[in-house]
Tab-separated table of C-alpha atoms and ligand atoms in Angstrom:
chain	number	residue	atom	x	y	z
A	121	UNK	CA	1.796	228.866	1.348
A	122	UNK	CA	2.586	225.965	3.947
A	123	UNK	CA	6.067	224.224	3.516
A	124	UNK	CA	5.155	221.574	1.542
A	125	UNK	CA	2.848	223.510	-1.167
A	126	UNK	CA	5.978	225.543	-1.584
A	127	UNK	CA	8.835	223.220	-1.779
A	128	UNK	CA	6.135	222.084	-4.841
A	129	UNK	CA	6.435	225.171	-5.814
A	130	UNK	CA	10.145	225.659	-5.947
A	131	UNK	CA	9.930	222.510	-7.381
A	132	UNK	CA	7.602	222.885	-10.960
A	133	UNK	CA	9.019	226.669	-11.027
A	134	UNK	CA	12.573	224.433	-11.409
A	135	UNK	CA	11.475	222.251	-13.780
A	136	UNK	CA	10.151	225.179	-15.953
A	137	UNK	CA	13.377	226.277	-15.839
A	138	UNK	CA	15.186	222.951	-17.027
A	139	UNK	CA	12.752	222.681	-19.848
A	140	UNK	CA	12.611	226.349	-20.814
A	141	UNK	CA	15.525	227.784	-20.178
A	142	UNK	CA	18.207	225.656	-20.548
A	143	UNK	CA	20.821	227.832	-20.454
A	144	UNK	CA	24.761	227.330	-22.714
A	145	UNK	CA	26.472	228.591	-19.969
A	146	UNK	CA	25.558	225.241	-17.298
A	147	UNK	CA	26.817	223.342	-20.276
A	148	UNK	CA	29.996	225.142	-20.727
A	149	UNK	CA	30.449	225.131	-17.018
A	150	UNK	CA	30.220	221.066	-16.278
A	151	UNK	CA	31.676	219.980	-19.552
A	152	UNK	CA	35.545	219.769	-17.568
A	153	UNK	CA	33.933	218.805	-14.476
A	154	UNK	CA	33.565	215.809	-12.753
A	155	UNK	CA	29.691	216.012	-13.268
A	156	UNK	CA	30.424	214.919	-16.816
A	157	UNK	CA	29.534	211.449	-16.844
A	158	UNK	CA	29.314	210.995	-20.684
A	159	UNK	CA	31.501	209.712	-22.771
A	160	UNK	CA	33.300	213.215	-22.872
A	161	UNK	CA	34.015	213.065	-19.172
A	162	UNK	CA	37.116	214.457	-17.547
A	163	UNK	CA	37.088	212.274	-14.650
A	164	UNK	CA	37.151	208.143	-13.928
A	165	UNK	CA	33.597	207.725	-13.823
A	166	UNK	CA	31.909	207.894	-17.128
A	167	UNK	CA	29.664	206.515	-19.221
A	168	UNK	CA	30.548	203.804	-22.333
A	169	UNK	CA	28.509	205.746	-24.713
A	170	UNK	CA	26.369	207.786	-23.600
A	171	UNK	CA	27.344	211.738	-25.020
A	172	UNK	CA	24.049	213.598	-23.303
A	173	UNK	CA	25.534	215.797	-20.149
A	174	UNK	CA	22.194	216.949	-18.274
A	175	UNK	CA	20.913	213.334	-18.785
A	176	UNK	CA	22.443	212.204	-15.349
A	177	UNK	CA	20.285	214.172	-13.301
A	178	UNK	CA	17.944	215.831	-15.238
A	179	UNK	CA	15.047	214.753	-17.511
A	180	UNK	CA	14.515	216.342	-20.732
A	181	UNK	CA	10.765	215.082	-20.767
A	182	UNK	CA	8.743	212.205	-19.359
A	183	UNK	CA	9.804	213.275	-15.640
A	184	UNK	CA	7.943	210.945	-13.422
A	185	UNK	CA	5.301	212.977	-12.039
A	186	UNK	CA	6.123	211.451	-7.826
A	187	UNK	CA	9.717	212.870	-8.658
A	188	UNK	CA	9.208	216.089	-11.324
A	189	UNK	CA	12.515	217.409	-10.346
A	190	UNK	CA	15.132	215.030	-11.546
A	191	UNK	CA	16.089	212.167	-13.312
A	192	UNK	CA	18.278	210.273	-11.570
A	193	UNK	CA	16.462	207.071	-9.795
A	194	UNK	CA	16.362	207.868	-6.103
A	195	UNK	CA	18.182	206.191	-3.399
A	196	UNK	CA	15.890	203.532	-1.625
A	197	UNK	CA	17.591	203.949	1.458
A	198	UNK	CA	16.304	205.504	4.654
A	199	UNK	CA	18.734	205.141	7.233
A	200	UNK	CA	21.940	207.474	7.292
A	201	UNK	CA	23.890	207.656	10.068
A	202	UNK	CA	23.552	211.689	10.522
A	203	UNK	CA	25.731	214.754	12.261
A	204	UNK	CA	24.918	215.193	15.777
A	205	UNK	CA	27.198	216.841	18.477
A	206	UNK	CA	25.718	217.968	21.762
A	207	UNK	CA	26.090	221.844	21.208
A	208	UNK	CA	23.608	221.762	18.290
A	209	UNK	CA	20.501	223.533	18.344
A	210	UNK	CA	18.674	221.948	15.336
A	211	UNK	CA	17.739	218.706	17.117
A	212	UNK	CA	18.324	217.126	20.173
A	213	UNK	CA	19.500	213.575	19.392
A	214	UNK	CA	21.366	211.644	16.351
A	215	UNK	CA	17.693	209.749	16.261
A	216	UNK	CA	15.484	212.963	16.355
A	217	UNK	CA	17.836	214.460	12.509
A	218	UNK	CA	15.038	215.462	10.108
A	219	UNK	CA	14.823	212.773	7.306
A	220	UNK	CA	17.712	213.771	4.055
A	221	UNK	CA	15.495	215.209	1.530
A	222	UNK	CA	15.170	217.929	-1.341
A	223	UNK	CA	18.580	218.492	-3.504
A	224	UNK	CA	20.578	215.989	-0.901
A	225	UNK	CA	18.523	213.373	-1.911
A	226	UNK	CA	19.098	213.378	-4.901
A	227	UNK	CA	23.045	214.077	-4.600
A	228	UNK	CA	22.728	211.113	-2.268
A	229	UNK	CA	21.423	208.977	-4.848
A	230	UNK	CA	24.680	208.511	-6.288
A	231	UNK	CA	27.101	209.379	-3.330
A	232	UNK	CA	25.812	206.796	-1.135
A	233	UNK	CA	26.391	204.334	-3.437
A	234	UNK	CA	23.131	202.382	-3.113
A	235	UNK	CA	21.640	203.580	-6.988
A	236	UNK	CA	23.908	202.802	-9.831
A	237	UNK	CA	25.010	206.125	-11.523
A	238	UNK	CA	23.524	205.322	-14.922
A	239	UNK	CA	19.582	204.373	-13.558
A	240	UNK	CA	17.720	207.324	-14.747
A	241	UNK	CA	13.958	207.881	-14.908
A	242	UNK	CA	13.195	208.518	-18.421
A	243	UNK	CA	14.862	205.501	-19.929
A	244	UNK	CA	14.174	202.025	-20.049
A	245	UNK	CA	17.421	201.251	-19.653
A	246	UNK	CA	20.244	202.428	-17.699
A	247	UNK	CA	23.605	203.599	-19.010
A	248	UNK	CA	26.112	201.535	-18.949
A	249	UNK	CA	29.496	202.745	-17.405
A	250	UNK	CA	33.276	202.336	-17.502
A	251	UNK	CA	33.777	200.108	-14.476
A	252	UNK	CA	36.742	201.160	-12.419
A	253	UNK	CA	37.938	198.047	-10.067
A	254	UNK	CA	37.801	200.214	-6.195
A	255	UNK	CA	35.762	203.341	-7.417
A	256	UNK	CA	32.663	201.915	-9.480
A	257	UNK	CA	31.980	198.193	-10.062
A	258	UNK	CA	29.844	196.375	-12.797
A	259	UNK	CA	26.657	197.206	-11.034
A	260	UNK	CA	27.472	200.851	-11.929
A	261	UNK	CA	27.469	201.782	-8.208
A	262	UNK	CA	29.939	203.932	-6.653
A	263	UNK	CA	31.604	201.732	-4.126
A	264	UNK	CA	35.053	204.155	-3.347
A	265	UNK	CA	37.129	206.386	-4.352
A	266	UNK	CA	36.624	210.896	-3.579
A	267	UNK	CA	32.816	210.734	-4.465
A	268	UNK	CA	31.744	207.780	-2.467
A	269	UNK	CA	30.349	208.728	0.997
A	270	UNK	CA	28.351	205.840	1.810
A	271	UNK	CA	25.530	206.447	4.137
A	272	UNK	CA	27.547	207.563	7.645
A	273	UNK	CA	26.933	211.269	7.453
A	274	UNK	CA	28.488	211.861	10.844
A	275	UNK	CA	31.160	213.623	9.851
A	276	UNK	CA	29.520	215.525	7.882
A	277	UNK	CA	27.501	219.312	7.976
A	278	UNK	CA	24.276	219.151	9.382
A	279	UNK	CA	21.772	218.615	6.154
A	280	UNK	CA	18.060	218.964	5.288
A	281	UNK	CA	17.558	221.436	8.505
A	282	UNK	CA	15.749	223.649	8.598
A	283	UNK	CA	17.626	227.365	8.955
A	284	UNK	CA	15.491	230.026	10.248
A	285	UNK	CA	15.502	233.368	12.498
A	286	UNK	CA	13.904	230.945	15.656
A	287	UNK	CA	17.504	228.992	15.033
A	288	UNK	CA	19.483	231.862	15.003
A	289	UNK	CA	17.894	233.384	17.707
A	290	UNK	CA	18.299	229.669	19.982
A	291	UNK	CA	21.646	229.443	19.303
A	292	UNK	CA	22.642	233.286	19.460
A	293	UNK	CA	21.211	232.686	22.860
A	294	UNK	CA	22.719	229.789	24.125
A	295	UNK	CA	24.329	229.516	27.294
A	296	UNK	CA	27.071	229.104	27.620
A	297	UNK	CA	27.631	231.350	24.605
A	298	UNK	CA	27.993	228.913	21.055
A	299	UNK	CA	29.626	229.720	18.056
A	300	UNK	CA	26.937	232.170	16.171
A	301	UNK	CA	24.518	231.790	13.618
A	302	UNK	CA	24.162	235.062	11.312
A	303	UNK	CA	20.565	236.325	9.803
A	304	UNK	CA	19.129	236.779	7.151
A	305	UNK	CA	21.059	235.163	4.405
A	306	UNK	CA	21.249	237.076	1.521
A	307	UNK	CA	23.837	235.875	-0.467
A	308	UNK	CA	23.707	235.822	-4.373
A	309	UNK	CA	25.623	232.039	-4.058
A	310	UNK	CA	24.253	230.220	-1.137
A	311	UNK	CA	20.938	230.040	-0.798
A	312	UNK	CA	18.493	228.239	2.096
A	313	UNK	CA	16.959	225.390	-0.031
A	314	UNK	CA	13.681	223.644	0.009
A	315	UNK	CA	12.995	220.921	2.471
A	316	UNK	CA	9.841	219.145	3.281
A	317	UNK	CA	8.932	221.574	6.110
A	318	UNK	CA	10.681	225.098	5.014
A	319	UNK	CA	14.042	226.337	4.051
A	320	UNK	CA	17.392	225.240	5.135
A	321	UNK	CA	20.801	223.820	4.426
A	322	UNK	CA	21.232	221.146	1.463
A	323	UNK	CA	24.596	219.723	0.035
A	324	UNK	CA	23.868	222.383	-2.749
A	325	UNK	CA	24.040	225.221	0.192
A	326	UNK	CA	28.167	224.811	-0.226
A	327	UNK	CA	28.618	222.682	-3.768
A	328	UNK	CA	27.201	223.795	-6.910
A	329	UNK	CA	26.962	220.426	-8.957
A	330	UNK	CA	27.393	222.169	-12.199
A	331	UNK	CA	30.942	224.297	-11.381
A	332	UNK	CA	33.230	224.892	-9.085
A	333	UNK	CA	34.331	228.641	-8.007
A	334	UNK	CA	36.956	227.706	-5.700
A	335	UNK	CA	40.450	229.721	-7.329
A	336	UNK	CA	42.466	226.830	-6.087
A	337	UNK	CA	40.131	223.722	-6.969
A	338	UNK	CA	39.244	223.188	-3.601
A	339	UNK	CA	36.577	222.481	-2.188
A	340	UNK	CA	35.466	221.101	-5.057
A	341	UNK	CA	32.269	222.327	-6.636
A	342	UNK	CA	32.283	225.419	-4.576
A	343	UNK	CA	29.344	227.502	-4.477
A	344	UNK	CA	32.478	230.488	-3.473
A	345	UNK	CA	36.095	230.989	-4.219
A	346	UNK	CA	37.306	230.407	-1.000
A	347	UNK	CA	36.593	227.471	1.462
A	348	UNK	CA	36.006	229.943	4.344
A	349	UNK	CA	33.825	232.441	2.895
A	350	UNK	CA	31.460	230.100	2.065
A	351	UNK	CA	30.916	228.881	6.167
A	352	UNK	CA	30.809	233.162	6.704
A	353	UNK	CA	27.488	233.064	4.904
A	354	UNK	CA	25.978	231.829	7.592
A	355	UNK	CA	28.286	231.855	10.694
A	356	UNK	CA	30.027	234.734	12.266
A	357	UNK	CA	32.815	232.844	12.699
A	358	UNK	CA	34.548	229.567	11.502
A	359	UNK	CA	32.734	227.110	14.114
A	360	UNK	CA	35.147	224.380	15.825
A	361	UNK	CA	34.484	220.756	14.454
A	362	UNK	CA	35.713	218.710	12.318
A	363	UNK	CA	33.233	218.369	9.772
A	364	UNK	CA	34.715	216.789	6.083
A	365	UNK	CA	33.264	213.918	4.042
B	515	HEC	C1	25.227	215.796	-11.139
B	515	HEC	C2	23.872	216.275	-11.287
B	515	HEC	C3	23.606	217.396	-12.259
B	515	HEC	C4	23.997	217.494	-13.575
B	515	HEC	C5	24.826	216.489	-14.371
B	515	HEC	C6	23.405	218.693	-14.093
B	515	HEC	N1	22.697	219.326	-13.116
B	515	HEC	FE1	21.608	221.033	-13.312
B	515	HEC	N2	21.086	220.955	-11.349
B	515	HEC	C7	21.434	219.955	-10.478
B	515	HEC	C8	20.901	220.266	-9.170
B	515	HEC	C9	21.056	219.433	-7.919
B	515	HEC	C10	20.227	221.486	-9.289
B	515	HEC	C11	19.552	222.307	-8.191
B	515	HEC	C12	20.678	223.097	-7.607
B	515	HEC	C13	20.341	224.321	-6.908
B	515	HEC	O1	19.375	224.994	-7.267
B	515	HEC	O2	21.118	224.659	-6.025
B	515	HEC	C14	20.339	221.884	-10.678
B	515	HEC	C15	19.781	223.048	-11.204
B	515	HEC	C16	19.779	223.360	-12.538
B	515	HEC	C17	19.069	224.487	-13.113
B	515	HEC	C18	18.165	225.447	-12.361
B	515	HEC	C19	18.787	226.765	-12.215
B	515	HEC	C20	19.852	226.806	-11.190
B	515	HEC	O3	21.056	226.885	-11.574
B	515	HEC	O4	19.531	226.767	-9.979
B	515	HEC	C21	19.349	224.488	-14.454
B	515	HEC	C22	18.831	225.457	-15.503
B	515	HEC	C23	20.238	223.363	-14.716
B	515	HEC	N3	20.467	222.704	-13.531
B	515	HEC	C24	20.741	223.047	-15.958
B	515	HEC	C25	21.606	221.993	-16.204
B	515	HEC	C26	22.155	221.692	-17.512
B	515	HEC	C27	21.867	222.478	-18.785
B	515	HEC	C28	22.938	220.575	-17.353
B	515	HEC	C29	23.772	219.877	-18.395
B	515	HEC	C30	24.746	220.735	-19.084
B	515	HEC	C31	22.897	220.204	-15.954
B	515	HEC	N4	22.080	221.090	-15.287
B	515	HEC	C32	23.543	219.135	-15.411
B	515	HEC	C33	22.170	218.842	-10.776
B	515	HEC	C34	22.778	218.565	-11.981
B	516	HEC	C1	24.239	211.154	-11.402
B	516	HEC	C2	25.116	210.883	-10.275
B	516	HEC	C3	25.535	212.046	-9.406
B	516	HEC	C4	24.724	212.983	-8.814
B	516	HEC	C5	23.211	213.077	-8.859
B	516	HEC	C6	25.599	213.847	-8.072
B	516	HEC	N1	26.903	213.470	-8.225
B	516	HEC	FE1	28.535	214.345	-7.411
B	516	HEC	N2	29.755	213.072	-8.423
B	516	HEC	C7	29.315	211.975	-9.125
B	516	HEC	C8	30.460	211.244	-9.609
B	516	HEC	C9	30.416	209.947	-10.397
B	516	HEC	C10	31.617	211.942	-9.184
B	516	HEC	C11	33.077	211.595	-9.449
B	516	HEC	C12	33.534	210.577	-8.448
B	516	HEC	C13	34.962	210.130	-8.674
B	516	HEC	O1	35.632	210.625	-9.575
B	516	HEC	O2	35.411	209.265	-7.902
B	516	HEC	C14	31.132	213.096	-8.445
B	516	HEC	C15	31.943	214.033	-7.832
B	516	HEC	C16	31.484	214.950	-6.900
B	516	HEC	C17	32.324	215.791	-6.090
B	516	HEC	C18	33.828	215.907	-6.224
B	516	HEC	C19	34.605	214.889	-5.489
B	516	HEC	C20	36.080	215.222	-5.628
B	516	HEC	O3	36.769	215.149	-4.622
B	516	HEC	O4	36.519	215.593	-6.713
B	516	HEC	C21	31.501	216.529	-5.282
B	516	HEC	C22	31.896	217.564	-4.261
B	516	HEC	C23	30.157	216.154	-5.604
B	516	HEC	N3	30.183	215.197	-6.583
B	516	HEC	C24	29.035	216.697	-4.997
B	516	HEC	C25	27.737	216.468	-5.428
B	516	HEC	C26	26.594	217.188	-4.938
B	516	HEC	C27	26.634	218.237	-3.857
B	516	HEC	C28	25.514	216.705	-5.608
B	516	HEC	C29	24.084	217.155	-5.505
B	516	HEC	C30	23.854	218.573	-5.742
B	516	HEC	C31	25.989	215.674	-6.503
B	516	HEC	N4	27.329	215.581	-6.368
B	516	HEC	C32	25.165	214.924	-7.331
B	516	HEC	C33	28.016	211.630	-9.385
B	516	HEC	C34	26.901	212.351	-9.021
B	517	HEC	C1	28.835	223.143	5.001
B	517	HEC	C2	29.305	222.928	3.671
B	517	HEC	C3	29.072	221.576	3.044
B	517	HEC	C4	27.886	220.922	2.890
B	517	HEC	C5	26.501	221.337	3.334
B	517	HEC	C6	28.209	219.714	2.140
B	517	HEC	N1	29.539	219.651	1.873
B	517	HEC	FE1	30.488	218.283	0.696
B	517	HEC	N2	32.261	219.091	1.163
B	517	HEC	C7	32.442	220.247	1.901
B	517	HEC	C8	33.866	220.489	2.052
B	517	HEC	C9	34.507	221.625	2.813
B	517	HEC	C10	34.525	219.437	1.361
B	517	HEC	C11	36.038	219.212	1.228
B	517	HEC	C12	36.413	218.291	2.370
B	517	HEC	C13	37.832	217.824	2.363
B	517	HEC	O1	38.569	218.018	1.392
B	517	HEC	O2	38.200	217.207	3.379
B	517	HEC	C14	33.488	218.590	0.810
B	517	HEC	C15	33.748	217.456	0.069
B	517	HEC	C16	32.759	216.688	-0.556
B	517	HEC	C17	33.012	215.548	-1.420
B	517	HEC	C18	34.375	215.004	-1.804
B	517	HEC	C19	34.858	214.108	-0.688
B	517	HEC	C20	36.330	213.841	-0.761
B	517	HEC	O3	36.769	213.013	0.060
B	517	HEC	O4	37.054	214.463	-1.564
B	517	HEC	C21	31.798	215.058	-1.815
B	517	HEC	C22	31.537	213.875	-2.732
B	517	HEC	C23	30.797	215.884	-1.176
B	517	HEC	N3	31.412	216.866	-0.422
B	517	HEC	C24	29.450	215.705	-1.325
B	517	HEC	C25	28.508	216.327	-0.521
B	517	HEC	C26	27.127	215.912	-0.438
B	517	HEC	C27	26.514	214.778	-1.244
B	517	HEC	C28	26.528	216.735	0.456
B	517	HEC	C29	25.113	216.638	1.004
B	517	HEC	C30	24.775	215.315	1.556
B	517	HEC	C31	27.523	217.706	0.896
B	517	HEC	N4	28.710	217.405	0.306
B	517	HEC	C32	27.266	218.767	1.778
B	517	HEC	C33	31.458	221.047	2.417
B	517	HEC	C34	30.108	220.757	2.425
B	518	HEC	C1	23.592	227.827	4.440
B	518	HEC	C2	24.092	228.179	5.765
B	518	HEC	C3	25.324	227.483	6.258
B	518	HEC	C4	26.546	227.384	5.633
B	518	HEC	C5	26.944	227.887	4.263
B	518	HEC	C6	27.410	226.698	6.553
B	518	HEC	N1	26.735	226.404	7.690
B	518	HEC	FE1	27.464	225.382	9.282
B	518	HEC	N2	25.630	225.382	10.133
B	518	HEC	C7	24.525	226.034	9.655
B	518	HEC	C8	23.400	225.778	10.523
B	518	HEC	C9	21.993	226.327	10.356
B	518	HEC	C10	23.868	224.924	11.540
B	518	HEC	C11	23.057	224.314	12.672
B	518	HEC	C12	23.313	225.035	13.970
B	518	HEC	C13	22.566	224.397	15.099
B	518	HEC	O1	21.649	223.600	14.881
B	518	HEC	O2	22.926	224.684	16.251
B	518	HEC	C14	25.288	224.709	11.267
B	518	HEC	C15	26.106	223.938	12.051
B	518	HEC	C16	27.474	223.812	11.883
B	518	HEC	C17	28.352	223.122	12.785
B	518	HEC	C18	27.939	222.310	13.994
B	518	HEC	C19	27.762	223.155	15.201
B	518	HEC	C20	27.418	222.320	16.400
B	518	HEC	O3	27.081	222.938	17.423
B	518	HEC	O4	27.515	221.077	16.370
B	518	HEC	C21	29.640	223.262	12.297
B	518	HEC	C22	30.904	222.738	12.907
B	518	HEC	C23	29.524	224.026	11.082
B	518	HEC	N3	28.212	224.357	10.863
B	518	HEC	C24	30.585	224.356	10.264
B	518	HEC	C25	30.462	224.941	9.026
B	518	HEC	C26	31.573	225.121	8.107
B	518	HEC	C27	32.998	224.717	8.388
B	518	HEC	C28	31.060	225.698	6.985
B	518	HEC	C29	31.784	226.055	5.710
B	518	HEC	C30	32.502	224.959	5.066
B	518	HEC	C31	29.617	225.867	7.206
B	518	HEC	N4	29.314	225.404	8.449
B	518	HEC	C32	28.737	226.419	6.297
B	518	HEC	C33	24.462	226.785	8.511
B	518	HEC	C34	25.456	226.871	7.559
């Protein structure tokens, strides 16, 4: 299969799974999260009424067939300002950053702050949120506060690369010697996601949206239970830089 036949592959085999299998235990796990944006929310950003969980982000039925994975209306901008540093291997220039697609997109659609958080695909209407003056305004748009990144990137992990053994090889061979790249990754937590042209890192590569594992809260949503052993998936060793959000 070519890269694009199988990221629609990853993609249908995903929504079989949302419509099949929803499984208690995603439910259990969000509910005291910040990914709660019903009415039963634990956080500041929540919906008036609304009591559905998945609703947010994904679509029970009538999934627009351009978009089958989620329901969340998608982020109309193209322009982020994206990582670059002049020891990466990935691309050569800020310009020449592969285009943010698969799972960022769509965490993008609400983190930039350009698609209010209630706009979903299989209503008519949106749902209407609690606005918070400084973190989300009438528009339902995030506008500040820990969730809103805008769309600088630059400080920022490199996202919707693509990771494979030609990478590691480039930058295990670098001279002078870079930090390293390990493969294969075979982890059971992070995972290489689909991007238009083959598998690589996505937001969801270090967050899980629907938990967090971290023992002491942070990072939050944490694909791992420490901060560190999540970068040791895929480097040898903790690479200098300052990358945050
Ligand atoms: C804030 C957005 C968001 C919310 C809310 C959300 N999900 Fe997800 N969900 C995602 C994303 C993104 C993925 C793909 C993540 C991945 O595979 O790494 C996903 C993947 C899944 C999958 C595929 C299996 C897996 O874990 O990879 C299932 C099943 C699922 N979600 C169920 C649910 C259920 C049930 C709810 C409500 C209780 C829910 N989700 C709420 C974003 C969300
Ligand atoms: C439907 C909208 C929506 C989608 C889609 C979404 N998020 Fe969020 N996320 C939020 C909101 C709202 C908050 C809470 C912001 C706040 O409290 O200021 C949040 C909080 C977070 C936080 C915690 C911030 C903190 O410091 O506590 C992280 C991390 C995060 N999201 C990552 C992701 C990732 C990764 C994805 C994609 C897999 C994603 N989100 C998809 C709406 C969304
Ligand atoms: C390489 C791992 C990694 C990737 C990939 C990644 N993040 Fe994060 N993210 C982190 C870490 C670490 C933090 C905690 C940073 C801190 O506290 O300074 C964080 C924090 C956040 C926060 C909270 C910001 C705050 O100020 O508290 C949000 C929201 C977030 N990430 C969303 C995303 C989104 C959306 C993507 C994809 C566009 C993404 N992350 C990709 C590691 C990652
Ligand atoms: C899913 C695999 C994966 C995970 C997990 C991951 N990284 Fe990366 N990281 C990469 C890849 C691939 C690159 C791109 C290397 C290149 O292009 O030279 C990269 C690049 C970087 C760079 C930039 C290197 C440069 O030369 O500019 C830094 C810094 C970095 N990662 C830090 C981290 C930290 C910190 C964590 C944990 C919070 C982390 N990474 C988690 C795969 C990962």
């Amino acid at each position: 299969m070519n890269g694009k036949r199988r990221f629609k592959f990853y993609i249908l085999h995903f929504v079989f799974c949302i419509s099949v299998l929803i499984p208690l235990s995603a439910v259990a796990g969000i509910r005291d999260t910040k990914h709660n944006l019903s009415v039963s929310g634990p956080g500041d950003v929540k919906a008036v009424s609304e009591t559905q969980i998945c609703i947010f982000c994904h679509t029970p039925h009538n999934s627009s067939p351009a978009k089958p994975l989620w329901n969340h209306e998608m982020t109309a901008v193209v322009t982020y300002t994206n990582y670059w540093s002049s020891t990466l291997q990935s691309y050569a220039s800020e310009a020449e950053a592969p285009p943010i697609d698969g799972f960022s997109k769509l965490c993008l659609s609400c983190h930039d702050g350009t698609v209010a958080i209630g706009s979903i695909i299989s209503r008519w209407e949106e749902i209407i949120m609690v606005t918070v003056p400084g973190v989300i305004d009438e528009s339902g748009k995030l506008t500040g506060g820990p969730g809103y990144l805008g769309t600088d990137l630059s400080g920022g992990h490199p996202i919707s690369i693509i990771f494979d053994e030609a990478l590691a090889n480039k930058r295990n061979s670098a001279e002078p010697p870079l930090s390293r790249l390990k493969w294969p990754i075979v982890d059971p937590d992070i995972k290489l996601r689909p991007t238009q042209n083959g598998f690589g890192v996505q937001c969801t590569a270090c967050h899980d949206p629907h938990e967090n594992r971290a023992v002491s809260g942070w990072p939050p949503f944490w694909q791992k239970s420490t901060h560190d052993e999540a970068c040791m998936v895929c480097h040898e060793a903790i690479p200098p830089g300052d990358i945050e959000w």
